[in-house]
PDB file of C-alpha atoms in Angstrom:
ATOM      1  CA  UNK A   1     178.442 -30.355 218.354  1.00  0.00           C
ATOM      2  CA  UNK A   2     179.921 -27.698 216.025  1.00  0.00           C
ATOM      3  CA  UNK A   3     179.252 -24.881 218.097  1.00  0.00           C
ATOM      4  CA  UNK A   4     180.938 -26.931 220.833  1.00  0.00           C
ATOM      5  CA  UNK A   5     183.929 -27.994 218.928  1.00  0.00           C
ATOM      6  CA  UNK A   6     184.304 -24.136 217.435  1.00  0.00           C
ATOM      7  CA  UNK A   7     184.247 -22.784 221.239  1.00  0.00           C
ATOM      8  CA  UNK A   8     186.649 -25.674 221.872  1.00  0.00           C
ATOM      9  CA  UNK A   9     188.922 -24.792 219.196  1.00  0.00           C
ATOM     10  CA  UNK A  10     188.754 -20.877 218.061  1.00  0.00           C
ATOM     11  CA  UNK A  11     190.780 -19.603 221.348  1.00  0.00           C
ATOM     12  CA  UNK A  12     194.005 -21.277 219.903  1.00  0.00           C
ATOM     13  CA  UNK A  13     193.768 -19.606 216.340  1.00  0.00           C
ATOM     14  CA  UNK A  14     194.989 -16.447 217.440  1.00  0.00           C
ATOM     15  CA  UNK A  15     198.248 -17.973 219.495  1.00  0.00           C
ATOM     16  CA  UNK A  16     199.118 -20.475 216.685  1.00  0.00           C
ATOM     17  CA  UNK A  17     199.369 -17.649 214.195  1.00  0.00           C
ATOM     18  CA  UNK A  18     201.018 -15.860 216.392  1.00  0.00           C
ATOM     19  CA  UNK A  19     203.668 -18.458 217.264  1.00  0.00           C
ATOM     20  CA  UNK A  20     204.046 -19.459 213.766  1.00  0.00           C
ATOM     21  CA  UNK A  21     204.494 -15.715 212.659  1.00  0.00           C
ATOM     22  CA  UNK A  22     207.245 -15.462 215.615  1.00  0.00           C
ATOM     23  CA  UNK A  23     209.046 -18.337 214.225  1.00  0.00           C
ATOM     24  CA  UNK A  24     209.174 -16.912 211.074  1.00  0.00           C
ATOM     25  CA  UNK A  25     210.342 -13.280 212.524  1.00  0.00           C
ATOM     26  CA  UNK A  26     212.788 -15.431 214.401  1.00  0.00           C
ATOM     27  CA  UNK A  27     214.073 -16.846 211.036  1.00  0.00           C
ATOM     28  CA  UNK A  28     214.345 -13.947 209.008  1.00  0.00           C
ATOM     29  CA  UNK A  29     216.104 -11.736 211.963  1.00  0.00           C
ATOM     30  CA  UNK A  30     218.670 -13.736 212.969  1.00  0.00           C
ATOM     31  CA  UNK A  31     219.021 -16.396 210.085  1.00  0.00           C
ATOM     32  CA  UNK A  32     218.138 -14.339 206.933  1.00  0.00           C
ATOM     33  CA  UNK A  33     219.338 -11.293 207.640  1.00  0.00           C
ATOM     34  CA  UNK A  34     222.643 -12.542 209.641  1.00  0.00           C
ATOM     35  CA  UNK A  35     225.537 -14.036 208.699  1.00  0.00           C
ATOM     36  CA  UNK A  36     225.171 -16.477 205.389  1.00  0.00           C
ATOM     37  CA  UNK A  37     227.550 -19.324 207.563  1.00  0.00           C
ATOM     38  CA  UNK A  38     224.959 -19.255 210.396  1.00  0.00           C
ATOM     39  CA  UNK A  39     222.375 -19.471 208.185  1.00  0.00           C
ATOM     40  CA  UNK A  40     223.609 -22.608 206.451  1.00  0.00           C
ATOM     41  CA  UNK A  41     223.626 -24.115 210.273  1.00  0.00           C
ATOM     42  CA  UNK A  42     220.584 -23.612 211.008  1.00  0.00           C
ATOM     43  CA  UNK A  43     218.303 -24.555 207.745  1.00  0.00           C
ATOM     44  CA  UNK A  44     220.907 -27.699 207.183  1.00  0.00           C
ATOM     45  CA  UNK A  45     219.396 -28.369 210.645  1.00  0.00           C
ATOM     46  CA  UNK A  46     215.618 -27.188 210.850  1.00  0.00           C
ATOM     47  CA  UNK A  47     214.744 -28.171 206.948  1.00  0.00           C
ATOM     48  CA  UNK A  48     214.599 -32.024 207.513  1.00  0.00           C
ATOM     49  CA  UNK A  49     212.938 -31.312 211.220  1.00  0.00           C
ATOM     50  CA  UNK A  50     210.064 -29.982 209.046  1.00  0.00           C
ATOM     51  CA  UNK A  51     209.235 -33.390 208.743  1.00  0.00           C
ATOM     52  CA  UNK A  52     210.784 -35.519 211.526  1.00  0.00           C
ATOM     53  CA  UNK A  53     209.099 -36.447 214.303  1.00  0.00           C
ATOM     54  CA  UNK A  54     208.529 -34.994 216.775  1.00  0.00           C
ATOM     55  CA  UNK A  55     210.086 -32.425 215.713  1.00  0.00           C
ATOM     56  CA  UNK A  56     207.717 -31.675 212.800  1.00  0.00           C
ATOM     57  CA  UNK A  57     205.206 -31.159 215.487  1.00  0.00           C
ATOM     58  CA  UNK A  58     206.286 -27.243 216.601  1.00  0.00           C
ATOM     59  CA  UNK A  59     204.747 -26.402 213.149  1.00  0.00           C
ATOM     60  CA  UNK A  60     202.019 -29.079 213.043  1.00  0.00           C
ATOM     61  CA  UNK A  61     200.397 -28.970 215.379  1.00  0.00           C
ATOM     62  CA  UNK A  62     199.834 -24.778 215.117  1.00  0.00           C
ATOM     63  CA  UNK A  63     198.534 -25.277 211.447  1.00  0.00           C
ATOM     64  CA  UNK A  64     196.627 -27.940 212.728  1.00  0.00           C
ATOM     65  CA  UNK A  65     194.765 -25.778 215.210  1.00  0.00           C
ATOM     66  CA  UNK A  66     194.420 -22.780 213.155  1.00  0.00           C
ATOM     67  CA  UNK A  67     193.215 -25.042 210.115  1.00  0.00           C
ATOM     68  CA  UNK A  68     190.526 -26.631 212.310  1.00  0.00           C
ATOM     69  CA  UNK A  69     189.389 -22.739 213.811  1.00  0.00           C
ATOM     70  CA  UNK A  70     188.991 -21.946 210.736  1.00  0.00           C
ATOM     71  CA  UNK A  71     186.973 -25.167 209.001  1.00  0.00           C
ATOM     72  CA  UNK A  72     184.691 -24.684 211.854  1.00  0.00           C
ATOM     73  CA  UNK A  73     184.105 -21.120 211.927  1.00  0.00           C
ATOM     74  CA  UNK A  74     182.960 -21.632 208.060  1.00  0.00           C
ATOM     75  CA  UNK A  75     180.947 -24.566 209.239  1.00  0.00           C
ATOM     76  CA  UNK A  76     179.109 -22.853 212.279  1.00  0.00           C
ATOM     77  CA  UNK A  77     179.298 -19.736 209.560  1.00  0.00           C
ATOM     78  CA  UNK A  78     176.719 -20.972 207.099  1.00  0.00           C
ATOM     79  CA  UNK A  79     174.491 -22.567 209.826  1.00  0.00           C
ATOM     80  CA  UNK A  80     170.710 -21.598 209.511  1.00  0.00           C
ATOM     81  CA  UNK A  81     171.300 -19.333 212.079  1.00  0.00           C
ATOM     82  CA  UNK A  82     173.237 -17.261 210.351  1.00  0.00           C
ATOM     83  CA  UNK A  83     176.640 -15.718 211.275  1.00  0.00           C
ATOM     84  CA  UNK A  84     178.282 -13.470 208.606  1.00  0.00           C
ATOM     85  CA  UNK A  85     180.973 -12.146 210.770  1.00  0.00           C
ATOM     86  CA  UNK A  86     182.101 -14.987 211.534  1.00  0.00           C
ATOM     87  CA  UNK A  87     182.142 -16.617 207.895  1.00  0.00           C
ATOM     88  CA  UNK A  88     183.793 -13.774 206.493  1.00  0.00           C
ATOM     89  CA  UNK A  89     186.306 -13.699 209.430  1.00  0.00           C
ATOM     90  CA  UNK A  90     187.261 -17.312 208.769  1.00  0.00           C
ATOM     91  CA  UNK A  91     187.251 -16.702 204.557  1.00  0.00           C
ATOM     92  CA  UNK A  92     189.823 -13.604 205.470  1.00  0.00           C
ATOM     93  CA  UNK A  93     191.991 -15.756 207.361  1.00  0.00           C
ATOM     94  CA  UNK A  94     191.885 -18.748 204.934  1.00  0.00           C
ATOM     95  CA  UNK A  95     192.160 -16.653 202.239  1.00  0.00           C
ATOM     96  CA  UNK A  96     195.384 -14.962 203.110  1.00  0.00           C
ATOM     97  CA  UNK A  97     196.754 -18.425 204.522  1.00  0.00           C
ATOM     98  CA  UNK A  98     196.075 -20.080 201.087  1.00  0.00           C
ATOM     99  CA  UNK A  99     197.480 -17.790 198.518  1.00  0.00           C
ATOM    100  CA  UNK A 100     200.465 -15.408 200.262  1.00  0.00           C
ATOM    101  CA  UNK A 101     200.483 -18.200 202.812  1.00  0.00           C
ATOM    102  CA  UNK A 102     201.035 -21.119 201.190  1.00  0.00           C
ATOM    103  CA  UNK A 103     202.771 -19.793 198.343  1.00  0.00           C
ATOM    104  CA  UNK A 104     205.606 -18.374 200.645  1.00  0.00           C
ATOM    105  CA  UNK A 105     205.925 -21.111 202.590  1.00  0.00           C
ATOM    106  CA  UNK A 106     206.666 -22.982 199.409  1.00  0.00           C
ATOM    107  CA  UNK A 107     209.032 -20.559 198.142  1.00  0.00           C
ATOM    108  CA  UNK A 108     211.036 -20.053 201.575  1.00  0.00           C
ATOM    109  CA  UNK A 109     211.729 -24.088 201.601  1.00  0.00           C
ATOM    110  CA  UNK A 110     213.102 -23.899 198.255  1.00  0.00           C
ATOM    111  CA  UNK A 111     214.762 -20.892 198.049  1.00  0.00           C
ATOM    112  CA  UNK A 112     216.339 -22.503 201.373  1.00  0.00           C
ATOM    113  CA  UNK A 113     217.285 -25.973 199.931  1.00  0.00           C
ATOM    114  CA  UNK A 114     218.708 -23.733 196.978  1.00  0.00           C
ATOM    115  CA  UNK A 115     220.924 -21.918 199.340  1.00  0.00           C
ATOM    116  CA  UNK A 116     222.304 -24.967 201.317  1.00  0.00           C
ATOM    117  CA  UNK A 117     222.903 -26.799 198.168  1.00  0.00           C
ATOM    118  CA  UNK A 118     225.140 -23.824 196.530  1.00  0.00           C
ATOM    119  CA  UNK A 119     226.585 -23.459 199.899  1.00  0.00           C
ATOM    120  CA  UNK A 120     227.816 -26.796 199.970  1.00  0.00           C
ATOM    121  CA  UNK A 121     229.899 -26.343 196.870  1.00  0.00           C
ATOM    122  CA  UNK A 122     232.970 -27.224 197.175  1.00  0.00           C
ATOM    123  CA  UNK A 123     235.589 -24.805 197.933  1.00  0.00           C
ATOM    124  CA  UNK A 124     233.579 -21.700 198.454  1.00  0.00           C
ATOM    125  CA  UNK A 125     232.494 -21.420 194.627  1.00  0.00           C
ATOM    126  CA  UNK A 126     228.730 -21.334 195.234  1.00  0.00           C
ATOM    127  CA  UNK A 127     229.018 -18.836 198.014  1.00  0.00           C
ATOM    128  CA  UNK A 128     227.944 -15.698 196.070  1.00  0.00           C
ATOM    129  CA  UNK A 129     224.910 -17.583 194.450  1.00  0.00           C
ATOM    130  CA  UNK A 130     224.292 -18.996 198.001  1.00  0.00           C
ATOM    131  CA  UNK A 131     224.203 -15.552 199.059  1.00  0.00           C
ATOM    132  CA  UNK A 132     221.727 -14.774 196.357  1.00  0.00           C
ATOM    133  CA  UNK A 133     219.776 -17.607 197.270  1.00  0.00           C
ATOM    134  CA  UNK A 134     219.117 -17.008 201.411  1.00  0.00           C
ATOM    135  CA  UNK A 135     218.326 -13.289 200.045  1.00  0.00           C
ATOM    136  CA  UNK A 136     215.453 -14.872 198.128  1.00  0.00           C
ATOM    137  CA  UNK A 137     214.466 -16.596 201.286  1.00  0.00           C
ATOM    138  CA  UNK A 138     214.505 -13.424 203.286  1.00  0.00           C
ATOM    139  CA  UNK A 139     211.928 -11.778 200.529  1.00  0.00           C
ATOM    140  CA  UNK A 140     209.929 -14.734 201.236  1.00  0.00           C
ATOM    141  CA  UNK A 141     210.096 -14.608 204.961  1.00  0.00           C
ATOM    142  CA  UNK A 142     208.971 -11.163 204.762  1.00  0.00           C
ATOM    143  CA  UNK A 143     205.860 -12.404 202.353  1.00  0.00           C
ATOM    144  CA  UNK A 144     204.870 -15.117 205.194  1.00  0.00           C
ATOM    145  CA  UNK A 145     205.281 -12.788 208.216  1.00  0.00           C
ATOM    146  CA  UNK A 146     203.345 -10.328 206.692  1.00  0.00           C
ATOM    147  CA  UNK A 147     200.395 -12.870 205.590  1.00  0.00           C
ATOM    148  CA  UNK A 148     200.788 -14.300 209.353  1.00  0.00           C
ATOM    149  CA  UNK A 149     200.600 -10.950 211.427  1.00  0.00           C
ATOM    150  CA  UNK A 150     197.577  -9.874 208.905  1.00  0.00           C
ATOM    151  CA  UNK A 151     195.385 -12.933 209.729  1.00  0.00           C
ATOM    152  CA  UNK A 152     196.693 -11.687 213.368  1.00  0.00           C
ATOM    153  CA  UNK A 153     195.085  -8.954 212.940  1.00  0.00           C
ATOM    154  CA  UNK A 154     191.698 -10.300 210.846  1.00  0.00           C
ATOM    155  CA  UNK A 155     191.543 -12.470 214.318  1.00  0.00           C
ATOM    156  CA  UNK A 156     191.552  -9.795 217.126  1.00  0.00           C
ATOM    157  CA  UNK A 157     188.285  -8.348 218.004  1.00  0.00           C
ATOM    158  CA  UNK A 158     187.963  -5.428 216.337  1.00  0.00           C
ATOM    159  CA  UNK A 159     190.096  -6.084 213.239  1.00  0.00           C
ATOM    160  CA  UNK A 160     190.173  -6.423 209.823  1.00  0.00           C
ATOM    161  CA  UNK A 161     185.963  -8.324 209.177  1.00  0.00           C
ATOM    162  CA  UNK A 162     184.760  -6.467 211.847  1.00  0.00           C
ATOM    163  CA  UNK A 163     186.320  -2.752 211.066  1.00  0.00           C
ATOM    164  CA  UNK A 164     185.189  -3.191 207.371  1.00  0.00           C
ATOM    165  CA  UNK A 165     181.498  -3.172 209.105  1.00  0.00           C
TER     166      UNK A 165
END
């Protein structure tokens, strides 16, 4: 059943990650790196659909899938029948996902509620800390993209567990 579920699931690691890291190129192109009043548009907008549904679901549902490809290809990993590339493929991944991962993800959301709130201050005297702020979130964009396109590249055959070999 695990080596069913595993075949089931493992083709849609390597899309989610790469969805999720073109979201975050997406953000830190055009949003981060743009002009601070479009910026404040778009994160007063697409913070709170981080957790509204369905909304919430464009991110979800990716982590979902790659969180799963990964649980099982530990699981089937440590099976009797022994699969080391695989194990260490999936420890890579989750690895990278939990520290830079997670901790940029955390960073970027409050760096970006940071930046909204000076933004909001009213008339215009927060702007050059809000500035300050979405620059923070831009450092931590960078962090996540570059955590998401290297477990893109632990995933592809040939890549990171398998060219250590």
């Amino acid at each position: 059943a695990l080596a069913r579920a595993y075949v089931l699931i493992t083709p849609w690691v390597l899309p989610s990650l790469s969805y999720l890291a073109g979201i975050v190129a997406t953000e830190l192109v055009v949003f981060d790196l743009g002009s601070p009043v479009a910026a404040f548009g778009f994160y007063t907008a697409s913070l709170p659909s981080l957790v509204a549904w369905p909304q919430a679901l464009r991110i979800a549902v990716p982590v979902a899938l790659v969180s799963a490809g990964l649980t099982l290809g530990v699981a089937t990993g440590l099976r009797p029948v022994r699969r080391e590339q695989r194990l260490r493929r999936a420890a890579a991944v989750a690895g990278v996902l939990a520290l830079p991962g997670v901790a940029s993800f955390v960073g970027a959301v409050l760096a970006t509620k940071a930046f909204c709130r000076a933004w909001r201050f009213p008339i215009g005297l927060g702007r050059t800390t809000a500035v300050r702020y979405l620059a923070r979130v831009a450092a931590w964009h960078s962090v996540m993209l570059a955590a998401l396109l290297a477990c893109v590249w632990l995933q592809l055959p040939g890549g990171g567990a398998e060219a250590s070999e």
